[in-house]
mmCIF file of C-alpha atoms in Angstrom:
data_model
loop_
_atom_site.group_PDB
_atom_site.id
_atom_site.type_symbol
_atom_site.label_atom_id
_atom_site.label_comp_id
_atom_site.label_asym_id
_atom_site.label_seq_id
_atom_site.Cartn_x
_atom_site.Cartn_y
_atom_site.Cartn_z
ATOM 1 C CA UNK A 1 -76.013 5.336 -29.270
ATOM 2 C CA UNK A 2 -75.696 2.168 -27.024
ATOM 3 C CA UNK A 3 -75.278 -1.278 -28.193
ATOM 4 C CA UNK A 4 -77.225 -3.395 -27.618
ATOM 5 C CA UNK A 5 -76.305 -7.393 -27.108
ATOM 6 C CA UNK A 6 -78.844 -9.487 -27.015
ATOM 7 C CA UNK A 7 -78.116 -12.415 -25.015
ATOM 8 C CA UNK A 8 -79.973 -15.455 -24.803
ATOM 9 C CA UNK A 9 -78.660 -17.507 -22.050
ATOM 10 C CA UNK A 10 -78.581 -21.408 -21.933
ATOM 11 C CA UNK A 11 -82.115 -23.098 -22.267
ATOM 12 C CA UNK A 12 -81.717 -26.724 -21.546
ATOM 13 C CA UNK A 13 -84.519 -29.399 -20.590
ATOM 14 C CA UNK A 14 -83.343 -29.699 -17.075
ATOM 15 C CA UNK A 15 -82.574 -25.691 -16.148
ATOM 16 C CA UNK A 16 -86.251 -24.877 -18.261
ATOM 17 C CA UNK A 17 -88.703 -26.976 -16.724
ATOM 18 C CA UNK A 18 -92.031 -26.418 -18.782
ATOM 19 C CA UNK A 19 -90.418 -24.685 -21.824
ATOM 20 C CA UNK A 20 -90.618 -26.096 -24.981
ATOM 21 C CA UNK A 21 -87.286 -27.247 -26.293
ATOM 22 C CA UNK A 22 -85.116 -25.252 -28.848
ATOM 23 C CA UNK A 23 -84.858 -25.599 -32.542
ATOM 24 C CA UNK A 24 -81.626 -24.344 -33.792
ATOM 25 C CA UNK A 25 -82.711 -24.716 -37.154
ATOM 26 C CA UNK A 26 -85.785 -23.300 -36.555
ATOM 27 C CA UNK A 27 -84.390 -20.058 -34.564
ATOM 28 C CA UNK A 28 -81.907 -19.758 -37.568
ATOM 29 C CA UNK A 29 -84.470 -19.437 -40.177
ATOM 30 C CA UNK A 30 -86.656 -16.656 -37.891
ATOM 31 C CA UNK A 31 -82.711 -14.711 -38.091
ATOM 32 C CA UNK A 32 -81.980 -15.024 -34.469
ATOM 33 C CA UNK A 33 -78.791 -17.409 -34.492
ATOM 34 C CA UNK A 34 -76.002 -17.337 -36.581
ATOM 35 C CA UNK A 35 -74.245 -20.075 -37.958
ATOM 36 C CA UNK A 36 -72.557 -21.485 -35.564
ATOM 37 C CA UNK A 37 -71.722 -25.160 -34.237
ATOM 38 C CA UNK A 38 -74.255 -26.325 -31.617
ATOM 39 C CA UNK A 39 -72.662 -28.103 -28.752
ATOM 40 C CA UNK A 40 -75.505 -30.061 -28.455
ATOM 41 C CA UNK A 41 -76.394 -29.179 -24.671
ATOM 42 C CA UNK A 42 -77.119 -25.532 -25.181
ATOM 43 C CA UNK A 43 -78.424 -23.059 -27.699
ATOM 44 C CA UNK A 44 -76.612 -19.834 -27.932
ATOM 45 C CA UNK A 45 -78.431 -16.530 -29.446
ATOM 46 C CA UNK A 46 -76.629 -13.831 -29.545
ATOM 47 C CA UNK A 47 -76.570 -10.128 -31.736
ATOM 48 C CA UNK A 48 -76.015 -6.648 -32.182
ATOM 49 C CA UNK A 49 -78.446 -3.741 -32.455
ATOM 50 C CA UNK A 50 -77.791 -0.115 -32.299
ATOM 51 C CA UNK A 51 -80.227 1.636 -30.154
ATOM 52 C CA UNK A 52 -81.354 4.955 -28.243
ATOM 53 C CA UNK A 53 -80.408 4.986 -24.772
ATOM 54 C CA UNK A 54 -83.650 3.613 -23.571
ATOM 55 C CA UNK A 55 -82.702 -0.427 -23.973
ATOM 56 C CA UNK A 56 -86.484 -1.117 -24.851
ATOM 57 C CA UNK A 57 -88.133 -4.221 -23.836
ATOM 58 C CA UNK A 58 -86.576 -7.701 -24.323
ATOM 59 C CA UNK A 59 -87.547 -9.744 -26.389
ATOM 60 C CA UNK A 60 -87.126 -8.165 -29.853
ATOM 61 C CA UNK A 61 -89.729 -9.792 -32.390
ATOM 62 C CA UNK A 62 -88.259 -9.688 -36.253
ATOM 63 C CA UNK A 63 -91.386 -7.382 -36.979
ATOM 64 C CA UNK A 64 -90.234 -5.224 -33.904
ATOM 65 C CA UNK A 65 -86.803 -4.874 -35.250
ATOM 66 C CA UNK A 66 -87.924 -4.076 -38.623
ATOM 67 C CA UNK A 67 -90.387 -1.472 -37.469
ATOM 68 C CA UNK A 68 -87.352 0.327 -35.056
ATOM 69 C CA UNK A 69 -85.645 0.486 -37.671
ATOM 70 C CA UNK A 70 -88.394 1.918 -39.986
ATOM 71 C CA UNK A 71 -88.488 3.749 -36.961
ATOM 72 C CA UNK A 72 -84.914 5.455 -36.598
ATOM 73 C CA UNK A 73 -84.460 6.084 -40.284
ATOM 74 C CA UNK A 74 -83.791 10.038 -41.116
ATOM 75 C CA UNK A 75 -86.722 11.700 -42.254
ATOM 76 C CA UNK A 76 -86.535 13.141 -45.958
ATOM 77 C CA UNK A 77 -85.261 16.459 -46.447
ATOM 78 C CA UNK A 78 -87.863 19.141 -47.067
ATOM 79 C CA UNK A 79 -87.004 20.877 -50.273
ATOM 80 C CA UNK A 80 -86.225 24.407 -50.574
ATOM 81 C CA UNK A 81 -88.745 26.966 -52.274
ATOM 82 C CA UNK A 82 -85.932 27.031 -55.412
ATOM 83 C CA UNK A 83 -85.759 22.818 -55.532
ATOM 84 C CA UNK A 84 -90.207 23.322 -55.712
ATOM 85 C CA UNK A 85 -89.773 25.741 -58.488
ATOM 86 C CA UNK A 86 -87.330 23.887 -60.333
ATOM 87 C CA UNK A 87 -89.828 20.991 -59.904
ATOM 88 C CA UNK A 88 -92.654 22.764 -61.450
ATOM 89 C CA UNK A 89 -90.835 23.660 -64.737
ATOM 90 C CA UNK A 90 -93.423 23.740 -66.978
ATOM 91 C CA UNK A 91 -95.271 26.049 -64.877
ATOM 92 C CA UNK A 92 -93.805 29.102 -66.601
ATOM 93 C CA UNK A 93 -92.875 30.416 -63.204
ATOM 94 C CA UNK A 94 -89.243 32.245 -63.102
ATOM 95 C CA UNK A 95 -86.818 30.769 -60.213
ATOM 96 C CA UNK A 96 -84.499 32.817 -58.253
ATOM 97 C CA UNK A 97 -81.917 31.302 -56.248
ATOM 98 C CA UNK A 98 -81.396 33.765 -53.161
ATOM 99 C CA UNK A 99 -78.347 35.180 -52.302
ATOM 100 C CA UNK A 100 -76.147 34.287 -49.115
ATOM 101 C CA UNK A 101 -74.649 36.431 -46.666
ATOM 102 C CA UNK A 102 -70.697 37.753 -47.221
ATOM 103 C CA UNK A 103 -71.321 36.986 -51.039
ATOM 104 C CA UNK A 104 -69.475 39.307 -53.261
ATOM 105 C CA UNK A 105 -71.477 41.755 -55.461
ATOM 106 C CA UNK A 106 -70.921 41.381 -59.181
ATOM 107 C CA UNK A 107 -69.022 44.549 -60.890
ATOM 108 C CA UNK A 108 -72.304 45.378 -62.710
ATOM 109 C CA UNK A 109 -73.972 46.013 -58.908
ATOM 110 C CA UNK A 110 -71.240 48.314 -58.061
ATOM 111 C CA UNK A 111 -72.124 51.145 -56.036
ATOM 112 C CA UNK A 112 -73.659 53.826 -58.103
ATOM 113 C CA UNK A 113 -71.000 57.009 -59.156
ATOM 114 C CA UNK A 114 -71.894 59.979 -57.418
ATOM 115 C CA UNK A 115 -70.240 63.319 -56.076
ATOM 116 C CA UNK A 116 -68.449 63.090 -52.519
ATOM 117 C CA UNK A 117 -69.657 65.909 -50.356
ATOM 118 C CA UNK A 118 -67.714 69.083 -51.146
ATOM 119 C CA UNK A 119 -66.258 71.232 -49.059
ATOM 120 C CA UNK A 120 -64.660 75.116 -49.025
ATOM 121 C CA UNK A 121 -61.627 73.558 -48.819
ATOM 122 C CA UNK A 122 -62.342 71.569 -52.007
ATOM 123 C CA UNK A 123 -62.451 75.124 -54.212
ATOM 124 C CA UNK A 124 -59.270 76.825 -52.749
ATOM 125 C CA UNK A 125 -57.533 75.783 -56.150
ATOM 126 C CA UNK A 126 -60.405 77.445 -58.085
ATOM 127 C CA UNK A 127 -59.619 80.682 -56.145
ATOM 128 C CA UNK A 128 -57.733 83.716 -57.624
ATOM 129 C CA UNK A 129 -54.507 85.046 -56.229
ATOM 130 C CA UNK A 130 -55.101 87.937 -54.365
ATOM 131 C CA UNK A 131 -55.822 91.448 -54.849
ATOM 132 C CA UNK A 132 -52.572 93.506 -55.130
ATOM 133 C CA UNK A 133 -52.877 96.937 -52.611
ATOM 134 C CA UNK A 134 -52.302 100.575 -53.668
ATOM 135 C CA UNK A 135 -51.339 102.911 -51.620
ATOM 136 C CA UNK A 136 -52.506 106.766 -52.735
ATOM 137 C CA UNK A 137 -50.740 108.239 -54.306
ATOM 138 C CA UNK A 138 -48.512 106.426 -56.020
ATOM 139 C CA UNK A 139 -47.747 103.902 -53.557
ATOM 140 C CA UNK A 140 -46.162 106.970 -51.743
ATOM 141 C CA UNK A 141 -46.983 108.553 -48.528
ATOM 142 C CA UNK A 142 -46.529 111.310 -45.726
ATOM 143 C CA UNK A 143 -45.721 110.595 -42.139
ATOM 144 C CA UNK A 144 -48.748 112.233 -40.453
ATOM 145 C CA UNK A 145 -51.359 112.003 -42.739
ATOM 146 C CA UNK A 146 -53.627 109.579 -43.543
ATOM 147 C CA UNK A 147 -52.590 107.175 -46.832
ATOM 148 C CA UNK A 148 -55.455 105.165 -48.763
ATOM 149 C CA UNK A 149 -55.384 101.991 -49.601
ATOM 150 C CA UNK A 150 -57.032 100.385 -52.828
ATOM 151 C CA UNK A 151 -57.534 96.335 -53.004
ATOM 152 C CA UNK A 152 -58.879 95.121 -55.973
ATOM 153 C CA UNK A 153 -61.257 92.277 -56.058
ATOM 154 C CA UNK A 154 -64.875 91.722 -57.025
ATOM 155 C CA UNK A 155 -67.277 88.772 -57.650
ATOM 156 C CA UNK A 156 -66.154 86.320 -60.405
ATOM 157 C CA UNK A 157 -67.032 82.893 -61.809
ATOM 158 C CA UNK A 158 -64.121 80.241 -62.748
ATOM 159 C CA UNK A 159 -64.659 76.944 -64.587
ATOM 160 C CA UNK A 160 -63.077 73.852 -63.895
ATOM 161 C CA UNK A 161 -63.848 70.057 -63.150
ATOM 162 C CA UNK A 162 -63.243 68.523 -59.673
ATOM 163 C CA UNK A 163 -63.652 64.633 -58.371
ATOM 164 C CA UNK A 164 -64.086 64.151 -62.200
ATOM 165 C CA UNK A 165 -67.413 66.505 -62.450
ATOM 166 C CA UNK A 166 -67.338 69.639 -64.935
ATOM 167 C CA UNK A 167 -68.259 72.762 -62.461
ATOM 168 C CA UNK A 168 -68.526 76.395 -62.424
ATOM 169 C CA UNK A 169 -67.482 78.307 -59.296
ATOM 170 C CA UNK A 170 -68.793 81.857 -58.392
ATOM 171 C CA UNK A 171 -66.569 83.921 -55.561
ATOM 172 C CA UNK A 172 -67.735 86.762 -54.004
ATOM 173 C CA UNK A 173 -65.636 88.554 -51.600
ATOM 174 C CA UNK A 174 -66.606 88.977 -48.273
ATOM 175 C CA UNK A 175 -63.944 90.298 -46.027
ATOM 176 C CA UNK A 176 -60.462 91.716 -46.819
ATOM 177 C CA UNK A 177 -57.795 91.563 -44.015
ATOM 178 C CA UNK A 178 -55.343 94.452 -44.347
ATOM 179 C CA UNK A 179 -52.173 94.469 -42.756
ATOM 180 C CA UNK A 180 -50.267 98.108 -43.478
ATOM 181 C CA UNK A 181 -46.233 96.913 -41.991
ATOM 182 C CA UNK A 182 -46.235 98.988 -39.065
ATOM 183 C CA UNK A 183 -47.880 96.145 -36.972
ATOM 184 C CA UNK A 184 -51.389 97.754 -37.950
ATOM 185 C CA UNK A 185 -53.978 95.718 -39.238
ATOM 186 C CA UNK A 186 -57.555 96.349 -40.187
ATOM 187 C CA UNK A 187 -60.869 93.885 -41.907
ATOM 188 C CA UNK A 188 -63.082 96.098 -43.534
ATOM 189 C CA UNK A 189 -65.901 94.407 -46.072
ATOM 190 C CA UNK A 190 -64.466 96.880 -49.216
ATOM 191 C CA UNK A 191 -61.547 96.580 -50.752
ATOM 192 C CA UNK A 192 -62.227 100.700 -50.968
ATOM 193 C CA UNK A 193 -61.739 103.438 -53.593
ATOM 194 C CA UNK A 194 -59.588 106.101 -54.806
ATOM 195 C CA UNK A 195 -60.127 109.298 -53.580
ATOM 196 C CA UNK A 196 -61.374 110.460 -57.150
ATOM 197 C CA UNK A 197 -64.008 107.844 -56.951
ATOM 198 C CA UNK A 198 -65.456 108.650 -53.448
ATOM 199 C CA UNK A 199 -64.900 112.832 -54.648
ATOM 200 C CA UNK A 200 -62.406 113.424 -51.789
ATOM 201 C CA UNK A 201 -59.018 115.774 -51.238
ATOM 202 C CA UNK A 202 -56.174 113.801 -51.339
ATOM 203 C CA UNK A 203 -54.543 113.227 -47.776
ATOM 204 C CA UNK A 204 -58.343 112.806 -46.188
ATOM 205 C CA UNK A 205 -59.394 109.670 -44.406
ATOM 206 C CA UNK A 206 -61.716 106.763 -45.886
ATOM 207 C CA UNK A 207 -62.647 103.395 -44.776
ATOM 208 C CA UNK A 208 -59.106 101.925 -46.158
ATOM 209 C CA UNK A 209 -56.542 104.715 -45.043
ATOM 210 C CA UNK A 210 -53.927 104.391 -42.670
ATOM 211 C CA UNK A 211 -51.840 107.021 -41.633
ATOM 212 C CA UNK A 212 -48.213 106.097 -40.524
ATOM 213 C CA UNK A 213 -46.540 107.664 -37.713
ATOM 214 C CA UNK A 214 -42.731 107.577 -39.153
ATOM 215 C CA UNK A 215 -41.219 107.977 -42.110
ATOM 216 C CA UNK A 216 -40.012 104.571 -43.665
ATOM 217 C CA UNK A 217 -40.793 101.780 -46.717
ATOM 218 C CA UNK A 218 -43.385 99.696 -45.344
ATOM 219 C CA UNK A 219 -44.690 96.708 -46.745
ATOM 220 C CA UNK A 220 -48.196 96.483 -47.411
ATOM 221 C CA UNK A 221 -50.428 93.504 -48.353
ATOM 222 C CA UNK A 222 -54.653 92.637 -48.344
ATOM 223 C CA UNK A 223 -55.658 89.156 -48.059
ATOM 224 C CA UNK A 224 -59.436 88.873 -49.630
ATOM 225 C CA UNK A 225 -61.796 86.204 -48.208
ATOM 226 C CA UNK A 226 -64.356 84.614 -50.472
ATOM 227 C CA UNK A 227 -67.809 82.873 -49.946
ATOM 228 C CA UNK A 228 -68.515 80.719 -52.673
ATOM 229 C CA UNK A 229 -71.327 78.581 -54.521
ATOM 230 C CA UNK A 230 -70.883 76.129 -56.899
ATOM 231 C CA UNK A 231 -73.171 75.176 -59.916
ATOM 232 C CA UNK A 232 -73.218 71.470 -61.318
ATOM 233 C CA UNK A 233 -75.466 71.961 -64.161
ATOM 234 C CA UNK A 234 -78.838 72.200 -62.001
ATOM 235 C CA UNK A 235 -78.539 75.473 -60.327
ATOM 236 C CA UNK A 236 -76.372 77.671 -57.701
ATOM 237 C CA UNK A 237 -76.133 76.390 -53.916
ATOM 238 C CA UNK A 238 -73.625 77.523 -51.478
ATOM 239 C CA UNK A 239 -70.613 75.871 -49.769
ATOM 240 C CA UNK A 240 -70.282 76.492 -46.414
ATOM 241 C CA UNK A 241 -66.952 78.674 -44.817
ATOM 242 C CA UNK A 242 -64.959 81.099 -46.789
ATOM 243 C CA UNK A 243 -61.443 80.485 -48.871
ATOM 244 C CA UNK A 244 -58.516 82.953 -48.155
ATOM 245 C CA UNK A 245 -56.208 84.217 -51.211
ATOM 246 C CA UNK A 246 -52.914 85.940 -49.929
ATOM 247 C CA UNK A 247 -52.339 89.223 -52.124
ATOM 248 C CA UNK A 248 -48.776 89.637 -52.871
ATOM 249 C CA UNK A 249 -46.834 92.948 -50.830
ATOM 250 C CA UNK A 250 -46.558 96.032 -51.952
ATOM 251 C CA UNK A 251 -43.535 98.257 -51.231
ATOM 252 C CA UNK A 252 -45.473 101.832 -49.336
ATOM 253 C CA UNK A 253 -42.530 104.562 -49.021
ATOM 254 C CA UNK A 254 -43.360 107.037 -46.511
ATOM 255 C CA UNK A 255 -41.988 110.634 -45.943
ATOM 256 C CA UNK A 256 -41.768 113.493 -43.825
ATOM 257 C CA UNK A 257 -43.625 116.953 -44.808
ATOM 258 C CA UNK A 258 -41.960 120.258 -43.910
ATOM 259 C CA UNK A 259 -43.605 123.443 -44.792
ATOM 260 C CA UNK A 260 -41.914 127.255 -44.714
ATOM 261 C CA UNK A 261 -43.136 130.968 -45.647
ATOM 262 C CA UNK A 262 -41.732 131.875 -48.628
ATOM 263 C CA UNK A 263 -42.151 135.065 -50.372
ATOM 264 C CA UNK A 264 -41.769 133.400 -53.959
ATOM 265 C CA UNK A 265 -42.691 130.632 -56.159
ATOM 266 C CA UNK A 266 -40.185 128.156 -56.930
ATOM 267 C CA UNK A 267 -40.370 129.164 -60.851
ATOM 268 C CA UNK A 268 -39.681 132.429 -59.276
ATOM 269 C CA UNK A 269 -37.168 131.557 -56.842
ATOM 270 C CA UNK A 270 -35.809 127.916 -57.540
ATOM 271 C CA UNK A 271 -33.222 128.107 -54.916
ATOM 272 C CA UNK A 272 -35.529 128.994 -52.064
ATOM 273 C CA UNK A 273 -36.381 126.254 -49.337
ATOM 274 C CA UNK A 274 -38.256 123.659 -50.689
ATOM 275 C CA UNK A 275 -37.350 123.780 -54.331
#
């Protein structure tokens, strides 16, 4: 803002020719001059307004200065929908004072409980151990000839809570990985049977056999894969991927076969070859 001084200079009979002559007391009473001393050959008027930048027009009646100032004076602030509510009281009407931005939610509007996404990864505790292997028969083989191998594991449901939810988990197996100790491995979608079970001779090939080259202890061991679905009290759905469960090994002892002609049974002939 710019003040404005407004300066009137000196008005004298001889310097203001056809002016009427000044009235100190009169200008004082209209607000213009202050009290001060008059030195008797000049009238001073002097004061200070604050203005806009635009220095207006000179002179400045009393009524003009009251209206600029009527003029410059801060309009009213327009209430808020809340401060009109609050206003109208007795109109029954509830008032809500709307939230600002960055304002902290109140522990009752915490975000609602619910169950993070879960993953295979999630059930591997829920999993069995895996299947211990059998090798027919007897966990004992011959060099040669093929051995078969038994892993047992089937679909089963376990209980349990997780992320603080009660749930029940159903397995089903889906791939075994064999590995026989020789360096040979094989996946097969069985864990197999015994040779009883599928009605074969003993020594004969099924999906599960291996037949070892050498005579030795090998150590054998299956590793069963599992798909599995979970139900949280509204139904089965599946979880994607499948959880692994190591079996524990299993010693396979391996020997070599050698066959003569013999004219007698060993109850006949204990000490012939073989007995």
């Amino acid at each position: 803002m710019l003040a404005l001084v407004i300066l009137a200079g000196i008005l004298t009979g001889s310097a203001n020719a056809g002016l009427p002559a000044c009235d100190l007391a009169t200008l004082q009473a209209l607000g213009y001059c202050p009290e001060v001393a008059n030195p008797g050959d000049s009238i001073i008027l002097d004061g200070t307004q604050t203005t806009s930048p635009d220095p207006g027009i000179f002179p400045i009646s009393r009524d003009d200065w009251q209206q600029i100032i009527i003029d410059w004076s801060p309009a009213p602030p327009v209430p808020d929908e809340f401060t009109l509510c609050l206003d109208a009281w007795d109109s029954g009407r509830p008032c809500f004072l709307p939230g600002e931005d960055g304002e902290e939610p109140d522990e009752e509007q915490d975000e609602e409980a619910g169950i993070p996404p879960i993953t295979i990864t999630d059930l591997a505790r829920f999993a069995p151990d895996g299947s211990v292997i059998t090798g027919e028969p007897d966990n004992v083989g011959v060099a040669g000839l093929p051995t078969n191998f038994v892993a047992d594991a089937s679909v089963h449901t376990v209980d349990g809570e997780l992320f603080g939810f009660p749930l029940a988990v159903r397995f089903t197996p889906s791939a075994f990985d064999f590995a026989f100790g020789d360096g040979s491995t094989a996946t097969t979608t069985t864990g197999g049977e015994t040779w009883e079970a599928l009605g074969q001779a003993q020594f004969t090939p099924t999906d599960t056999s291996h037949t070892y080259a050498e005579r030795g202890t090998y150590t054998a061991q299956v590793d069963v894969r599992y798909t599995a679905k979970i139900d949280l009290g509204v139904g089965w759905f599946p979880i994607a991927g499948e959880v692994t469960s190591a079996g524990a090994p299993q010693e396979i002892r391996i020997f070599e076969a050698h066959t003569a002609l013999v004219a007698y049974t060993c109850e006949q002939a204990p000490s012939s070859p073989g007995c």
